[in-house]
XYZ file of C-alpha atoms in Angstrom:
302
model
C 195.167 59.606 79.715
C 196.444 62.179 77.220
C 195.428 65.781 77.785
C 193.855 67.818 74.998
C 196.401 70.545 75.670
C 198.914 71.026 72.848
C 202.603 71.953 73.161
C 204.264 73.637 70.174
C 208.026 73.158 69.882
C 209.659 76.055 68.032
C 212.783 74.887 66.183
C 214.545 77.209 63.738
C 217.202 75.755 61.471
C 219.903 76.851 59.065
C 222.664 74.543 57.810
C 222.292 72.265 60.814
C 223.046 68.954 59.082
C 225.508 67.992 61.829
C 223.093 68.530 64.697
C 219.430 68.629 63.725
C 218.922 64.855 63.894
C 219.759 64.920 67.606
C 217.569 68.001 68.075
C 214.552 66.275 66.500
C 215.158 63.011 68.386
C 215.169 64.947 71.664
C 211.618 66.119 70.901
C 210.307 62.799 69.586
C 211.530 60.941 72.694
C 209.352 63.029 75.035
C 207.179 60.988 77.375
C 204.305 63.343 77.866
C 200.602 63.383 78.721
C 200.144 66.302 76.342
C 199.934 66.457 72.566
C 203.055 67.787 70.802
C 203.715 69.482 67.468
C 207.251 70.189 66.271
C 207.478 73.249 64.007
C 210.739 73.398 62.036
C 211.360 76.453 59.866
C 214.417 76.110 57.652
C 216.044 79.316 56.438
C 216.929 77.898 52.995
C 219.744 75.639 54.197
C 222.325 74.791 51.551
C 223.475 71.556 53.226
C 221.615 68.293 53.975
C 219.324 69.715 56.667
C 216.188 69.147 54.550
C 217.124 65.533 53.756
C 217.693 64.757 57.426
C 214.386 66.319 58.488
C 212.506 64.405 55.785
C 214.113 61.133 56.909
C 211.847 61.305 59.966
C 208.727 60.875 57.798
C 208.899 57.142 58.496
C 209.450 57.589 62.228
C 206.530 56.308 64.376
C 206.056 59.835 65.720
C 207.135 61.643 62.558
C 203.598 62.893 62.010
C 204.016 65.561 64.693
C 206.667 67.333 62.576
C 205.623 70.314 60.467
C 208.558 71.266 58.219
C 208.591 74.641 56.463
C 211.486 75.481 54.138
C 211.752 79.074 52.961
C 212.291 79.467 49.179
C 215.122 81.891 49.907
C 217.229 82.984 52.858
C 215.142 85.338 55.017
C 217.397 85.793 58.055
C 217.100 84.853 61.717
C 214.384 87.356 62.624
C 211.948 86.472 59.824
C 212.609 82.756 60.262
C 211.741 82.979 63.954
C 208.617 85.071 63.292
C 207.481 82.523 60.696
C 207.926 79.715 63.180
C 205.998 81.471 65.937
C 203.121 82.177 63.546
C 202.771 78.425 63.010
C 202.840 77.486 66.700
C 199.197 76.723 67.531
C 199.648 75.093 70.940
C 198.529 76.156 74.391
C 202.195 76.134 75.405
C 205.398 76.797 73.500
C 208.868 75.312 73.947
C 212.077 76.382 72.242
C 214.991 74.370 70.864
C 217.176 75.576 68.005
C 218.399 73.077 65.441
C 221.908 72.931 66.856
C 220.866 72.184 70.471
C 219.036 69.174 71.899
C 217.035 67.835 74.843
C 218.277 65.008 77.051
C 215.432 64.595 79.532
C 212.486 62.568 78.133
C 210.244 64.079 80.816
C 211.246 67.679 80.103
C 207.937 68.820 78.611
C 205.880 66.817 81.096
C 207.649 68.425 84.077
C 207.569 72.009 82.840
C 204.039 72.044 81.429
C 202.684 70.251 84.486
C 204.317 72.963 86.611
C 202.661 75.675 84.507
C 199.310 73.891 84.754
C 199.601 73.864 88.557
C 200.747 77.494 88.851
C 198.564 79.918 86.939
C 200.706 82.912 87.920
C 203.807 81.457 86.225
C 204.086 82.284 82.516
C 207.513 80.820 81.725
C 209.788 78.103 83.069
C 213.380 77.272 82.252
C 215.895 74.752 83.561
C 219.543 73.963 84.043
C 221.533 72.718 81.058
C 224.809 71.219 79.870
C 227.143 73.388 77.786
C 228.958 71.273 75.182
C 232.203 72.873 74.019
C 233.840 72.354 70.624
C 236.448 70.040 72.181
C 233.635 67.840 73.613
C 234.142 69.186 77.130
C 230.857 69.359 79.026
C 230.064 71.891 81.724
C 226.888 71.981 83.770
C 225.080 75.321 83.995
C 222.895 75.009 87.083
C 219.988 77.277 88.002
C 218.482 76.872 91.452
C 214.703 76.886 91.760
C 213.602 80.492 92.150
C 211.551 83.301 90.651
C 213.056 85.754 88.152
C 211.963 89.249 87.173
C 212.789 92.003 84.723
C 215.196 93.433 87.317
C 217.445 90.398 86.862
C 217.730 91.404 83.209
C 218.176 95.105 83.917
C 220.674 94.810 86.779
C 222.507 91.554 86.054
C 222.100 91.119 82.316
C 220.369 87.760 82.847
C 219.689 85.689 79.732
C 217.507 82.606 80.153
C 218.783 79.502 78.258
C 216.597 79.389 75.148
C 216.752 75.619 74.578
C 215.180 75.036 78.011
C 212.306 77.551 77.831
C 208.709 76.344 78.092
C 205.972 78.941 78.507
C 202.412 79.880 77.778
C 201.818 80.572 74.104
C 201.382 84.322 73.747
C 202.600 84.180 70.152
C 200.763 87.211 68.788
C 201.924 89.438 71.620
C 205.438 87.950 71.405
C 205.692 88.525 67.653
C 204.580 92.135 68.058
C 207.030 92.619 70.928
C 210.027 91.133 69.098
C 209.215 93.263 66.035
C 210.083 96.323 68.089
C 213.603 94.910 68.564
C 214.213 93.683 65.017
C 217.723 95.216 65.073
C 218.874 92.667 67.666
C 221.110 89.762 66.637
C 219.962 87.537 69.522
C 216.482 86.839 70.860
C 217.251 84.731 73.954
C 217.279 87.790 76.198
C 214.262 89.409 74.528
C 212.027 86.338 74.814
C 212.859 86.055 78.503
C 212.291 89.785 78.965
C 208.883 89.576 77.264
C 207.719 86.897 79.658
C 209.044 88.813 82.674
C 206.840 91.731 81.612
C 203.805 89.455 81.428
C 204.003 87.453 84.633
C 206.271 85.380 86.847
C 209.202 83.356 85.540
C 210.467 80.298 87.414
C 213.682 78.312 87.009
C 213.793 74.596 87.802
C 217.042 72.886 88.793
C 216.618 69.805 86.565
C 219.108 69.486 83.694
C 217.001 68.970 80.570
C 218.984 70.177 77.549
C 222.371 70.607 75.897
C 223.600 73.876 74.412
C 226.280 73.438 71.773
C 228.972 76.092 72.135
C 230.827 74.958 69.036
C 233.034 78.002 68.538
C 232.076 78.189 64.859
C 229.801 81.206 65.021
C 230.656 84.803 64.240
C 230.730 85.637 67.963
C 233.643 83.254 68.546
C 235.792 85.168 66.057
C 235.739 88.371 68.099
C 238.367 89.365 70.665
C 237.385 90.027 74.272
C 237.428 93.781 73.641
C 235.279 93.416 70.501
C 232.789 91.207 72.358
C 232.520 93.748 75.165
C 231.969 96.558 72.660
C 229.233 94.611 70.829
C 227.582 93.715 74.129
C 227.558 97.375 75.159
C 226.143 98.500 71.808
C 223.371 95.872 71.934
C 222.531 96.701 75.543
C 222.330 100.435 74.827
C 220.051 99.749 71.848
C 217.917 97.596 74.124
C 217.604 100.352 76.753
C 216.859 102.923 74.044
C 214.064 100.783 72.566
C 212.539 100.123 75.986
C 212.300 103.880 76.563
C 211.372 104.931 73.005
C 208.609 102.331 72.706
C 207.307 103.039 76.226
C 207.758 99.390 77.128
C 208.819 100.117 80.703
C 209.966 102.958 82.948
C 213.732 102.645 83.395
C 216.628 104.792 84.564
C 218.965 104.514 81.566
C 221.816 106.302 83.355
C 221.751 103.781 86.196
C 221.400 100.825 83.818
C 224.395 102.055 81.840
C 226.394 102.329 85.053
C 225.458 98.760 86.043
C 226.390 97.525 82.553
C 229.839 99.118 82.599
C 230.412 97.963 86.174
C 229.681 94.331 85.196
C 232.099 94.538 82.284
C 234.841 95.984 84.489
C 234.247 93.306 87.154
C 234.261 90.507 84.569
C 237.612 91.683 83.166
C 239.154 92.955 86.384
C 242.460 91.090 85.978
C 243.115 92.177 82.395
C 245.013 95.468 82.542
C 245.193 95.872 78.774
C 241.448 95.464 78.463
C 240.753 97.898 81.304
C 242.954 100.570 79.725
C 241.380 100.160 76.286
C 237.912 100.127 77.811
C 238.463 103.346 79.763
C 239.818 105.036 76.618
C 236.941 103.866 74.412
C 234.075 105.012 76.626
C 233.265 108.152 78.523
C 233.105 106.772 82.039
C 231.609 108.414 85.091
C 233.865 109.437 87.966
C 232.809 106.336 89.941
C 233.728 104.018 87.083
C 237.030 105.767 86.352
C 237.959 105.371 90.002
C 236.977 101.712 89.891
C 239.231 101.097 86.861
C 242.181 102.956 88.385
C 241.786 101.093 91.668
C 241.712 97.764 89.858
C 244.814 98.651 87.808
C 246.658 99.646 91.000
C 245.698 96.396 92.747
C 246.829 94.358 89.739
C 250.185 96.167 89.740
C 250.709 95.503 93.445
C 249.776 91.839 92.948
C 252.274 91.529 90.076
C 255.077 93.029 92.172
C 254.284 90.754 95.107
């Protein structure tokens, strides 16, 4: 028997003619005891995205699709806000137009879990990362609880295309508006839910994330990526403090951020030297860089 509960699927799109068919099919194939609506907001695509979306009008389940095409390009932030405003369900799931779901029971599993655990506000799952060369790598998350400290201390970002949570759209829209400078909302959506309850990961693999190497991010060097990551993280910390979102020790968070970057690039001497020249590091971090450079030199000699 179908429940009266409604799940809204938030799907933003822009020039996704090569992928959006698979994204939509992943939603329409869901075997679920809940009602579903698929909200697609198209940021004025200039390719065949609109034609592909409209081709589903004749699909047996095509009636669940609500397609909204902006009359001009409004940007990622406004497109996402527009989508959230149209999500009227009790629960909300996320899948961008270039990713797709592979588990037909994805929504059933995650919403049923939320229904049985009132203290959980968000669930996410493991996924497959599809590289540009068609290589597939599994990204596995064990079943456990997550908190804001995972984001603060470890820079955790929950995989957007696997998220299913309670629909707090008005609060979420207001929250994201305070971070409108950000170029990515994966981390912020996860952070919002961590501030509003418990977050649980499930080990099931339910979705595919396309890492196609065609985005702006892929064009940057390792040093440029690290610099952008630092700048975004510092903006994030600054907003958290300025907007009184949470009580944090920015000095300690900055230390943890720089430490992660050093650890993640510990075998790249050129990067370590450039990094230490670019940023004013604390004594502890300077010592860490020098120690790593010395160890790398010894290893090279040996």
